[in-house]
Amino acid sequence: MSEENDEVEIGEIGLENTMSLEETTQEPKVNMIFNTADEVLDYYKKYANQVGFPMKKRSSKKGDCGELKYVTLSCSRSGIPQSTASNVLKPYPSIKCNCKALLRAGICLDGRWKVNSVKLVHNHGLNPDDARYFRMNRAISSYMKRKIEVNDRAGIRVNKNYNSMVVEAGGHENMSFMEKDCRNYINKVRRLQLGEGDATTIQKYFLKMQAQNAIFFLAIDLDESGRLRNVFWADSRSRAAYEEFGDAITFDTTYLTNKYDMPFAPFVGVNHQGHSILLGCGLISSEDTETFVWLFKVWLACMSGHAPCGIITDQDRAMKNAIEIVFPNTRHRWCL
């Protein structure tokens, strides 16, 4: 049977087949009805766990007022594998294998959600026993986060920190996250742990700059615990220079030799004399798509919403994704 025949067309099943979240054994079918988009996501996640494949929200579309209209959920192994390794002879491993399994749903006139199309066939093996290892199922509770941070401040190594929680939970099968997640969380917290008074000092300094010059632009991003996560600033000279020389810019992140290891992220342009000019800069806690989207959005707001015609970056996948989101009409090129 071809993959095209696996997609069920709208109209084969009546609207009366409303799906209950408790019926996790039932396969997805066209015209299933859900009350909200979150219920669609919860159902497909439970179905994916039962069958044995990781899922993700591949795409979505919003209306003119910002309300969600359509959503596509797919197997996490969809897409063509693309390696960002600098050595093409040693590519990074990828789970992507162009799997076509998906579920598409849209909102109805009555506000409920209906499944519009489904593809069930996967081109890879399925294993329900591995469901707890899927990224979508791994989460660290607030209690565990506090325990991890306390043990880390006490000088307990990551592997012993994690093993103590495994013993407390009664075995690895009862853990909702892996040692790798524990290590990543500790690294993130360490970056956010500015010294006592450092975040306040930064904020006071920038507020002083704003008091001296009303055009000085500042944006601060805090995490859920109120800790400084990202910061962006641009003075009047940078904002004025962008109005004259903002057609093409370069963006790069460079680790400075500071105790926080926070990447420094400058926006750089070129003036009429061929000299580099600073068009704003930031300090960020991580180099993922979410962080770059935040940075690009505040920089764009700083520059009155005028996106550049061209932007040059290195071959960073997170930067590429963020540019497509924030600067969809800007020509993106990689540096040499």
PDB file of N, CA and C in Angstrom, residues 151-246:
ATOM      1  N   ASN A 151      21.848  20.238  45.915  1.00  0.00           N
ATOM      2  CA  ASN A 151      22.952  19.282  45.889  1.00  0.00           C
ATOM      3  C   ASN A 151      24.139  19.803  45.091  1.00  0.00           C
ATOM      4  N   ASP A 152      23.844  20.547  44.011  1.00  0.00           N
ATOM      5  CA  ASP A 152      24.934  21.096  43.211  1.00  0.00           C
ATOM      6  C   ASP A 152      25.704  22.153  43.998  1.00  0.00           C
ATOM      7  N   ARG A 153      24.974  23.002  44.739  1.00  0.00           N
ATOM      8  CA  ARG A 153      25.654  24.018  45.555  1.00  0.00           C
ATOM      9  C   ARG A 153      26.452  23.375  46.683  1.00  0.00           C
ATOM     10  N   ALA A 154      26.034  22.182  47.103  1.00  0.00           N
ATOM     11  CA  ALA A 154      26.758  21.471  48.147  1.00  0.00           C
ATOM     12  C   ALA A 154      27.994  20.753  47.606  1.00  0.00           C
ATOM     13  N   GLY A 155      28.211  20.824  46.295  1.00  0.00           N
ATOM     14  CA  GLY A 155      29.391  20.229  45.700  1.00  0.00           C
ATOM     15  C   GLY A 155      29.233  18.776  45.298  1.00  0.00           C
ATOM     16  N   ILE A 156      28.016  18.266  45.257  1.00  0.00           N
ATOM     17  CA  ILE A 156      27.772  16.877  44.860  1.00  0.00           C
ATOM     18  C   ILE A 156      27.826  16.764  43.339  1.00  0.00           C
ATOM     19  N   ARG A 157      28.582  15.815  42.835  1.00  0.00           N
ATOM     20  CA  ARG A 157      28.734  15.646  41.396  1.00  0.00           C
ATOM     21  C   ARG A 157      27.413  15.245  40.757  1.00  0.00           C
ATOM     22  N   VAL A 158      27.306  15.506  39.448  1.00  0.00           N
ATOM     23  CA  VAL A 158      26.036  15.301  38.752  1.00  0.00           C
ATOM     24  C   VAL A 158      25.601  13.841  38.811  1.00  0.00           C
ATOM     25  N   ASN A 159      26.532  12.901  38.570  1.00  0.00           N
ATOM     26  CA  ASN A 159      26.127  11.495  38.550  1.00  0.00           C
ATOM     27  C   ASN A 159      25.640  11.027  39.920  1.00  0.00           C
ATOM     28  N   LYS A 160      26.299  11.475  40.995  1.00  0.00           N
ATOM     29  CA  LYS A 160      25.853  11.109  42.347  1.00  0.00           C
ATOM     30  C   LYS A 160      24.557  11.828  42.697  1.00  0.00           C
ATOM     31  N   ASN A 161      24.413  13.060  42.230  1.00  0.00           N
ATOM     32  CA  ASN A 161      23.186  13.825  42.432  1.00  0.00           C
ATOM     33  C   ASN A 161      22.009  13.079  41.813  1.00  0.00           C
ATOM     34  N   TYR A 162      22.189  12.625  40.570  1.00  0.00           N
ATOM     35  CA  TYR A 162      21.117  11.915  39.867  1.00  0.00           C
ATOM     36  C   TYR A 162      20.847  10.551  40.498  1.00  0.00           C
ATOM     37  N   ASN A 163      21.922   9.827  40.839  1.00  0.00           N
ATOM     38  CA  ASN A 163      21.741   8.491  41.408  1.00  0.00           C
ATOM     39  C   ASN A 163      20.991   8.532  42.742  1.00  0.00           C
ATOM     40  N   SER A 164      21.209   9.583  43.529  1.00  0.00           N
ATOM     41  CA  SER A 164      20.486   9.690  44.791  1.00  0.00           C
ATOM     42  C   SER A 164      18.986   9.836  44.550  1.00  0.00           C
ATOM     43  N   MET A 165      18.608  10.555  43.481  1.00  0.00           N
ATOM     44  CA  MET A 165      17.188  10.723  43.165  1.00  0.00           C
ATOM     45  C   MET A 165      16.608   9.434  42.593  1.00  0.00           C
ATOM     46  N   VAL A 166      17.429   8.643  41.874  1.00  0.00           N
ATOM     47  CA  VAL A 166      16.970   7.352  41.375  1.00  0.00           C
ATOM     48  C   VAL A 166      16.640   6.421  42.542  1.00  0.00           C
ATOM     49  N   VAL A 167      17.495   6.400  43.558  1.00  0.00           N
ATOM     50  CA  VAL A 167      17.260   5.574  44.748  1.00  0.00           C
ATOM     51  C   VAL A 167      15.994   6.032  45.459  1.00  0.00           C
ATOM     52  N   GLU A 168      15.823   7.363  45.572  1.00  0.00           N
ATOM     53  CA  GLU A 168      14.640   7.900  46.244  1.00  0.00           C
ATOM     54  C   GLU A 168      13.362   7.550  45.488  1.00  0.00           C
ATOM     55  N   ALA A 169      13.443   7.518  44.134  1.00  0.00           N
ATOM     56  CA  ALA A 169      12.260   7.222  43.322  1.00  0.00           C
ATOM     57  C   ALA A 169      11.972   5.726  43.232  1.00  0.00           C
ATOM     58  N   GLY A 170      12.923   4.897  43.645  1.00  0.00           N
ATOM     59  CA  GLY A 170      12.696   3.459  43.599  1.00  0.00           C
ATOM     60  C   GLY A 170      13.125   2.799  42.317  1.00  0.00           C
ATOM     61  N   GLY A 171      14.011   3.452  41.554  1.00  0.00           N
ATOM     62  CA  GLY A 171      14.508   2.838  40.327  1.00  0.00           C
ATOM     63  C   GLY A 171      14.411   3.770  39.131  1.00  0.00           C
ATOM     64  N   HIS A 172      15.202   3.467  38.082  1.00  0.00           N
ATOM     65  CA  HIS A 172      15.219   4.302  36.879  1.00  0.00           C
ATOM     66  C   HIS A 172      13.856   4.353  36.193  1.00  0.00           C
ATOM     67  N   GLU A 173      13.096   3.243  36.300  1.00  0.00           N
ATOM     68  CA  GLU A 173      11.804   3.207  35.608  1.00  0.00           C
ATOM     69  C   GLU A 173      10.809   4.202  36.188  1.00  0.00           C
ATOM     70  N   ASN A 174      11.066   4.703  37.378  1.00  0.00           N
ATOM     71  CA  ASN A 174      10.167   5.674  38.012  1.00  0.00           C
ATOM     72  C   ASN A 174      10.637   7.113  37.834  1.00  0.00           C
ATOM     73  N   MET A 175      11.729   7.315  37.124  1.00  0.00           N
ATOM     74  CA  MET A 175      12.251   8.663  36.904  1.00  0.00           C
ATOM     75  C   MET A 175      11.614   9.286  35.668  1.00  0.00           C
ATOM     76  N   SER A 176      11.290  10.564  35.766  1.00  0.00           N
ATOM     77  CA  SER A 176      10.673  11.275  34.645  1.00  0.00           C
ATOM     78  C   SER A 176      11.696  12.025  33.797  1.00  0.00           C
ATOM     79  N   PHE A 177      12.976  11.863  34.109  1.00  0.00           N
ATOM     80  CA  PHE A 177      14.032  12.503  33.327  1.00  0.00           C
ATOM     81  C   PHE A 177      15.296  11.675  33.433  1.00  0.00           C
ATOM     82  N   MET A 178      16.268  11.996  32.595  1.00  0.00           N
ATOM     83  CA  MET A 178      17.511  11.237  32.523  1.00  0.00           C
ATOM     84  C   MET A 178      18.659  12.054  33.111  1.00  0.00           C
ATOM     85  N   GLU A 179      19.795  11.389  33.291  1.00  0.00           N
ATOM     86  CA  GLU A 179      20.960  12.085  33.836  1.00  0.00           C
ATOM     87  C   GLU A 179      21.388  13.232  32.926  1.00  0.00           C
ATOM     88  N   LYS A 180      21.218  13.046  31.613  1.00  0.00           N
ATOM     89  CA  LYS A 180      21.558  14.108  30.668  1.00  0.00           C
ATOM     90  C   LYS A 180      20.708  15.350  30.911  1.00  0.00           C
ATOM     91  N   ASP A 181      19.410  15.159  31.212  1.00  0.00           N
ATOM     92  CA  ASP A 181      18.538  16.293  31.509  1.00  0.00           C
ATOM     93  C   ASP A 181      18.977  16.988  32.789  1.00  0.00           C
ATOM     94  N   CYS A 182      19.399  16.201  33.765  1.00  0.00           N
ATOM     95  CA  CYS A 182      19.893  16.761  35.025  1.00  0.00           C
ATOM     96  C   CYS A 182      21.137  17.603  34.781  1.00  0.00           C
ATOM     97  N   ARG A 183      22.042  17.089  33.961  1.00  0.00           N
ATOM     98  CA  ARG A 183      23.275  17.813  33.658  1.00  0.00           C
ATOM     99  C   ARG A 183      22.983  19.110  32.896  1.00  0.00           C
ATOM    100  N   ASN A 184      22.056  19.035  31.923  1.00  0.00           N
ATOM    101  CA  ASN A 184      21.705  20.236  31.156  1.00  0.00           C
ATOM    102  C   ASN A 184      21.063  21.296  32.050  1.00  0.00           C
ATOM    103  N   TYR A 185      20.218  20.850  32.981  1.00  0.00           N
ATOM    104  CA  TYR A 185      19.563  21.805  33.880  1.00  0.00           C
ATOM    105  C   TYR A 185      20.586  22.487  34.783  1.00  0.00           C
ATOM    106  N   ILE A 186      21.541  21.725  35.306  1.00  0.00           N
ATOM    107  CA  ILE A 186      22.569  22.315  36.170  1.00  0.00           C
ATOM    108  C   ILE A 186      23.401  23.332  35.393  1.00  0.00           C
ATOM    109  N   ASN A 187      23.769  22.990  34.158  1.00  0.00           N
ATOM    110  CA  ASN A 187      24.545  23.933  33.341  1.00  0.00           C
ATOM    111  C   ASN A 187      23.769  25.216  33.092  1.00  0.00           C
ATOM    112  N   LYS A 188      22.458  25.082  32.868  1.00  0.00           N
ATOM    113  CA  LYS A 188      21.622  26.260  32.644  1.00  0.00           C
ATOM    114  C   LYS A 188      21.542  27.121  33.897  1.00  0.00           C
ATOM    115  N   VAL A 189      21.354  26.474  35.052  1.00  0.00           N
ATOM    116  CA  VAL A 189      21.257  27.209  36.311  1.00  0.00           C
ATOM    117  C   VAL A 189      22.570  27.917  36.625  1.00  0.00           C
ATOM    118  N   ARG A 190      23.683  27.266  36.360  1.00  0.00           N
ATOM    119  CA  ARG A 190      24.979  27.880  36.643  1.00  0.00           C
ATOM    120  C   ARG A 190      25.175  29.145  35.819  1.00  0.00           C
ATOM    121  N   ARG A 191      24.691  29.127  34.591  1.00  0.00           N
ATOM    122  CA  ARG A 191      24.807  30.333  33.759  1.00  0.00           C
ATOM    123  C   ARG A 191      23.938  31.463  34.285  1.00  0.00           C
ATOM    124  N   LEU A 192      22.809  31.082  34.877  1.00  0.00           N
ATOM    125  CA  LEU A 192      21.885  32.099  35.369  1.00  0.00           C
ATOM    126  C   LEU A 192      22.249  32.585  36.769  1.00  0.00           C
ATOM    127  N   GLN A 193      23.207  31.915  37.408  1.00  0.00           N
ATOM    128  CA  GLN A 193      23.549  32.275  38.782  1.00  0.00           C
ATOM    129  C   GLN A 193      24.554  33.423  38.804  1.00  0.00           C
ATOM    130  N   LEU A 194      24.089  34.613  38.498  1.00  0.00           N
ATOM    131  CA  LEU A 194      24.933  35.784  38.636  1.00  0.00           C
ATOM    132  C   LEU A 194      25.242  36.002  40.110  1.00  0.00           C
ATOM    133  N   GLY A 195      26.387  36.562  40.382  1.00  0.00           N
ATOM    134  CA  GLY A 195      26.783  36.799  41.767  1.00  0.00           C
ATOM    135  C   GLY A 195      25.799  37.709  42.475  1.00  0.00           C
ATOM    136  N   GLU A 196      25.864  37.726  43.783  1.00  0.00           N
ATOM    137  CA  GLU A 196      24.940  38.513  44.581  1.00  0.00           C
ATOM    138  C   GLU A 196      25.049  39.992  44.229  1.00  0.00           C
ATOM    139  N   GLY A 197      23.960  40.570  43.777  1.00  0.00           N
ATOM    140  CA  GLY A 197      23.945  41.984  43.431  1.00  0.00           C
ATOM    141  C   GLY A 197      24.338  42.289  42.008  1.00  0.00           C
ATOM    142  N   ASP A 198      24.839  41.265  41.243  1.00  0.00           N
ATOM    143  CA  ASP A 198      25.292  41.546  39.882  1.00  0.00           C
ATOM    144  C   ASP A 198      24.142  41.983  38.975  1.00  0.00           C
ATOM    145  N   ALA A 199      23.026  41.250  39.012  1.00  0.00           N
ATOM    146  CA  ALA A 199      21.893  41.603  38.162  1.00  0.00           C
ATOM    147  C   ALA A 199      21.359  42.989  38.525  1.00  0.00           C
ATOM    148  N   THR A 200      21.301  43.286  39.815  1.00  0.00           N
ATOM    149  CA  THR A 200      20.850  44.610  40.261  1.00  0.00           C
ATOM    150  C   THR A 200      21.797  45.702  39.788  1.00  0.00           C
ATOM    151  N   THR A 201      23.091  45.418  39.837  1.00  0.00           N
ATOM    152  CA  THR A 201      24.078  46.389  39.380  1.00  0.00           C
ATOM    153  C   THR A 201      23.928  46.677  37.892  1.00  0.00           C
ATOM    154  N   ILE A 202      23.720  45.615  37.102  1.00  0.00           N
ATOM    155  CA  ILE A 202      23.517  45.799  35.661  1.00  0.00           C
ATOM    156  C   ILE A 202      22.294  46.664  35.404  1.00  0.00           C
ATOM    157  N   GLN A 203      21.202  46.347  36.097  1.00  0.00           N
ATOM    158  CA  GLN A 203      19.970  47.103  35.890  1.00  0.00           C
ATOM    159  C   GLN A 203      20.131  48.566  36.304  1.00  0.00           C
ATOM    160  N   LYS A 204      20.790  48.822  37.414  1.00  0.00           N
ATOM    161  CA  LYS A 204      21.006  50.196  37.847  1.00  0.00           C
ATOM    162  C   LYS A 204      21.854  50.977  36.846  1.00  0.00           C
ATOM    163  N   TYR A 205      22.876  50.306  36.306  1.00  0.00           N
ATOM    164  CA  TYR A 205      23.747  50.978  35.341  1.00  0.00           C
ATOM    165  C   TYR A 205      22.976  51.380  34.089  1.00  0.00           C
ATOM    166  N   PHE A 206      22.159  50.440  33.578  1.00  0.00           N
ATOM    167  CA  PHE A 206      21.414  50.743  32.364  1.00  0.00           C
ATOM    168  C   PHE A 206      20.317  51.784  32.616  1.00  0.00           C
ATOM    169  N   LEU A 207      19.706  51.761  33.778  1.00  0.00           N
ATOM    170  CA  LEU A 207      18.714  52.783  34.110  1.00  0.00           C
ATOM    171  C   LEU A 207      19.365  54.160  34.195  1.00  0.00           C
ATOM    172  N   LYS A 208      20.591  54.187  34.682  1.00  0.00           N
ATOM    173  CA  LYS A 208      21.340  55.443  34.709  1.00  0.00           C
ATOM    174  C   LYS A 208      21.603  55.938  33.298  1.00  0.00           C
ATOM    175  N   MET A 209      21.941  55.007  32.387  1.00  0.00           N
ATOM    176  CA  MET A 209      22.168  55.383  30.989  1.00  0.00           C
ATOM    177  C   MET A 209      20.887  55.908  30.357  1.00  0.00           C
ATOM    178  N   GLN A 210      19.751  55.300  30.689  1.00  0.00           N
ATOM    179  CA  GLN A 210      18.474  55.773  30.154  1.00  0.00           C
ATOM    180  C   GLN A 210      18.142  57.157  30.673  1.00  0.00           C
ATOM    181  N   ALA A 211      18.472  57.421  31.941  1.00  0.00           N
ATOM    182  CA  ALA A 211      18.209  58.742  32.513  1.00  0.00           C
ATOM    183  C   ALA A 211      19.037  59.815  31.826  1.00  0.00           C
ATOM    184  N   GLN A 212      20.243  59.461  31.413  1.00  0.00           N
ATOM    185  CA  GLN A 212      21.114  60.423  30.744  1.00  0.00           C
ATOM    186  C   GLN A 212      20.740  60.620  29.279  1.00  0.00           C
ATOM    187  N   ASN A 213      20.158  59.581  28.670  1.00  0.00           N
ATOM    188  CA  ASN A 213      19.795  59.659  27.257  1.00  0.00           C
ATOM    189  C   ASN A 213      18.502  58.887  27.051  1.00  0.00           C
ATOM    190  N   ALA A 214      17.443  59.604  26.723  1.00  0.00           N
ATOM    191  CA  ALA A 214      16.124  58.977  26.589  1.00  0.00           C
ATOM    192  C   ALA A 214      16.064  57.995  25.429  1.00  0.00           C
ATOM    193  N   ILE A 215      16.999  58.096  24.465  1.00  0.00           N
ATOM    194  CA  ILE A 215      16.985  57.211  23.300  1.00  0.00           C
ATOM    195  C   ILE A 215      17.665  55.875  23.606  1.00  0.00           C
ATOM    196  N   PHE A 216      18.369  55.792  24.739  1.00  0.00           N
ATOM    197  CA  PHE A 216      19.027  54.550  25.111  1.00  0.00           C
ATOM    198  C   PHE A 216      17.976  53.456  25.275  1.00  0.00           C
ATOM    199  N   PHE A 217      18.202  52.307  24.629  1.00  0.00           N
ATOM    200  CA  PHE A 217      17.219  51.206  24.626  1.00  0.00           C
ATOM    201  C   PHE A 217      17.740  50.057  25.477  1.00  0.00           C
ATOM    202  N   LEU A 218      16.852  49.489  26.298  1.00  0.00           N
ATOM    203  CA  LEU A 218      17.215  48.400  27.187  1.00  0.00           C
ATOM    204  C   LEU A 218      16.085  47.382  27.252  1.00  0.00           C
ATOM    205  N   ALA A 219      16.441  46.102  27.215  1.00  0.00           N
ATOM    206  CA  ALA A 219      15.465  45.026  27.390  1.00  0.00           C
ATOM    207  C   ALA A 219      16.101  43.940  28.247  1.00  0.00           C
ATOM    208  N   ILE A 220      15.392  43.516  29.290  1.00  0.00           N
ATOM    209  CA  ILE A 220      15.887  42.493  30.210  1.00  0.00           C
ATOM    210  C   ILE A 220      14.891  41.343  30.236  1.00  0.00           C
ATOM    211  N   ASP A 221      15.407  40.130  30.139  1.00  0.00           N
ATOM    212  CA  ASP A 221      14.584  38.922  30.161  1.00  0.00           C
ATOM    213  C   ASP A 221      14.900  38.142  31.428  1.00  0.00           C
ATOM    214  N   LEU A 222      13.872  37.863  32.230  1.00  0.00           N
ATOM    215  CA  LEU A 222      14.032  37.118  33.480  1.00  0.00           C
ATOM    216  C   LEU A 222      13.414  35.739  33.336  1.00  0.00           C
ATOM    217  N   ASP A 223      13.948  34.762  34.063  1.00  0.00           N
ATOM    218  CA  ASP A 223      13.347  33.436  34.058  1.00  0.00           C
ATOM    219  C   ASP A 223      12.195  33.393  35.066  1.00  0.00           C
ATOM    220  N   GLU A 224      11.583  32.199  35.208  1.00  0.00           N
ATOM    221  CA  GLU A 224      10.409  32.081  36.080  1.00  0.00           C
ATOM    222  C   GLU A 224      10.739  32.319  37.549  1.00  0.00           C
ATOM    223  N   SER A 225      12.028  32.250  37.906  1.00  0.00           N
ATOM    224  CA  SER A 225      12.437  32.503  39.291  1.00  0.00           C
ATOM    225  C   SER A 225      12.914  33.928  39.503  1.00  0.00           C
ATOM    226  N   GLY A 226      12.791  34.776  38.471  1.00  0.00           N
ATOM    227  CA  GLY A 226      13.189  36.166  38.592  1.00  0.00           C
ATOM    228  C   GLY A 226      14.668  36.410  38.404  1.00  0.00           C
ATOM    229  N   ARG A 227      15.407  35.407  37.906  1.00  0.00           N
ATOM    230  CA  ARG A 227      16.834  35.578  37.680  1.00  0.00           C
ATOM    231  C   ARG A 227      17.082  36.123  36.284  1.00  0.00           C
ATOM    232  N   LEU A 228      18.134  36.937  36.169  1.00  0.00           N
ATOM    233  CA  LEU A 228      18.483  37.531  34.883  1.00  0.00           C
ATOM    234  C   LEU A 228      18.892  36.446  33.903  1.00  0.00           C
ATOM    235  N   ARG A 229      18.213  36.412  32.737  1.00  0.00           N
ATOM    236  CA  ARG A 229      18.496  35.385  31.749  1.00  0.00           C
ATOM    237  C   ARG A 229      19.170  35.970  30.506  1.00  0.00           C
ATOM    238  N   ASN A 230      18.582  37.035  29.950  1.00  0.00           N
ATOM    239  CA  ASN A 230      19.146  37.680  28.768  1.00  0.00           C
ATOM    240  C   ASN A 230      18.994  39.190  28.902  1.00  0.00           C
ATOM    241  N   VAL A 231      19.881  39.925  28.282  1.00  0.00           N
ATOM    242  CA  VAL A 231      19.797  41.382  28.315  1.00  0.00           C
ATOM    243  C   VAL A 231      20.266  41.926  26.961  1.00  0.00           C
ATOM    244  N   PHE A 232      19.596  42.973  26.493  1.00  0.00           N
ATOM    245  CA  PHE A 232      19.969  43.641  25.240  1.00  0.00           C
ATOM    246  C   PHE A 232      19.980  45.134  25.472  1.00  0.00           C
ATOM    247  N   TRP A 233      20.932  45.817  24.831  1.00  0.00           N
ATOM    248  CA  TRP A 233      20.970  47.275  24.932  1.00  0.00           C
ATOM    249  C   TRP A 233      21.545  47.876  23.661  1.00  0.00           C
ATOM    250  N   ALA A 234      21.159  49.119  23.403  1.00  0.00           N
ATOM    251  CA  ALA A 234      21.674  49.877  22.261  1.00  0.00           C
ATOM    252  C   ALA A 234      21.609  51.359  22.608  1.00  0.00           C
ATOM    253  N   ASP A 235      22.693  52.085  22.356  1.00  0.00           N
ATOM    254  CA  ASP A 235      22.707  53.515  22.668  1.00  0.00           C
ATOM    255  C   ASP A 235      22.205  54.318  21.469  1.00  0.00           C
ATOM    256  N   SER A 236      22.158  55.626  21.627  1.00  0.00           N
ATOM    257  CA  SER A 236      21.626  56.497  20.577  1.00  0.00           C
ATOM    258  C   SER A 236      22.474  56.442  19.322  1.00  0.00           C
ATOM    259  N   ARG A 237      23.793  56.291  19.484  1.00  0.00           N
ATOM    260  CA  ARG A 237      24.670  56.243  18.310  1.00  0.00           C
ATOM    261  C   ARG A 237      24.369  55.000  17.465  1.00  0.00           C
ATOM    262  N   SER A 238      24.137  53.880  18.113  1.00  0.00           N
ATOM    263  CA  SER A 238      23.835  52.647  17.380  1.00  0.00           C
ATOM    264  C   SER A 238      22.501  52.763  16.644  1.00  0.00           C
ATOM    265  N   ARG A 239      21.509  53.347  17.288  1.00  0.00           N
ATOM    266  CA  ARG A 239      20.187  53.464  16.658  1.00  0.00           C
ATOM    267  C   ARG A 239      20.226  54.436  15.490  1.00  0.00           C
ATOM    268  N   ALA A 240      20.989  55.508  15.632  1.00  0.00           N
ATOM    269  CA  ALA A 240      21.114  56.474  14.529  1.00  0.00           C
ATOM    270  C   ALA A 240      21.896  55.866  13.374  1.00  0.00           C
ATOM    271  N   ALA A 241      22.929  55.080  13.679  1.00  0.00           N
ATOM    272  CA  ALA A 241      23.733  54.464  12.625  1.00  0.00           C
ATOM    273  C   ALA A 241      22.919  53.460  11.825  1.00  0.00           C
ATOM    274  N   TYR A 242      21.992  52.763  12.486  1.00  0.00           N
ATOM    275  CA  TYR A 242      21.186  51.776  11.770  1.00  0.00           C
ATOM    276  C   TYR A 242      20.280  52.434  10.733  1.00  0.00           C
ATOM    277  N   GLU A 243      19.802  53.628  11.027  1.00  0.00           N
ATOM    278  CA  GLU A 243      18.954  54.326  10.061  1.00  0.00           C
ATOM    279  C   GLU A 243      19.696  54.619   8.761  1.00  0.00           C
ATOM    280  N   GLU A 244      21.009  54.821   8.847  1.00  0.00           N
ATOM    281  CA  GLU A 244      21.797  55.151   7.657  1.00  0.00           C
ATOM    282  C   GLU A 244      22.459  53.924   7.030  1.00  0.00           C
ATOM    283  N   PHE A 245      22.858  52.961   7.871  1.00  0.00           N
ATOM    284  CA  PHE A 245      23.661  51.846   7.358  1.00  0.00           C
ATOM    285  C   PHE A 245      23.092  50.494   7.799  1.00  0.00           C
ATOM    286  N   GLY A 246      21.767  50.373   7.770  1.00  0.00           N
ATOM    287  CA  GLY A 246      21.146  49.146   8.264  1.00  0.00           C
ATOM    288  C   GLY A 246      20.674  48.193   7.190  1.00  0.00           C
TER     289      GLY A 246
END
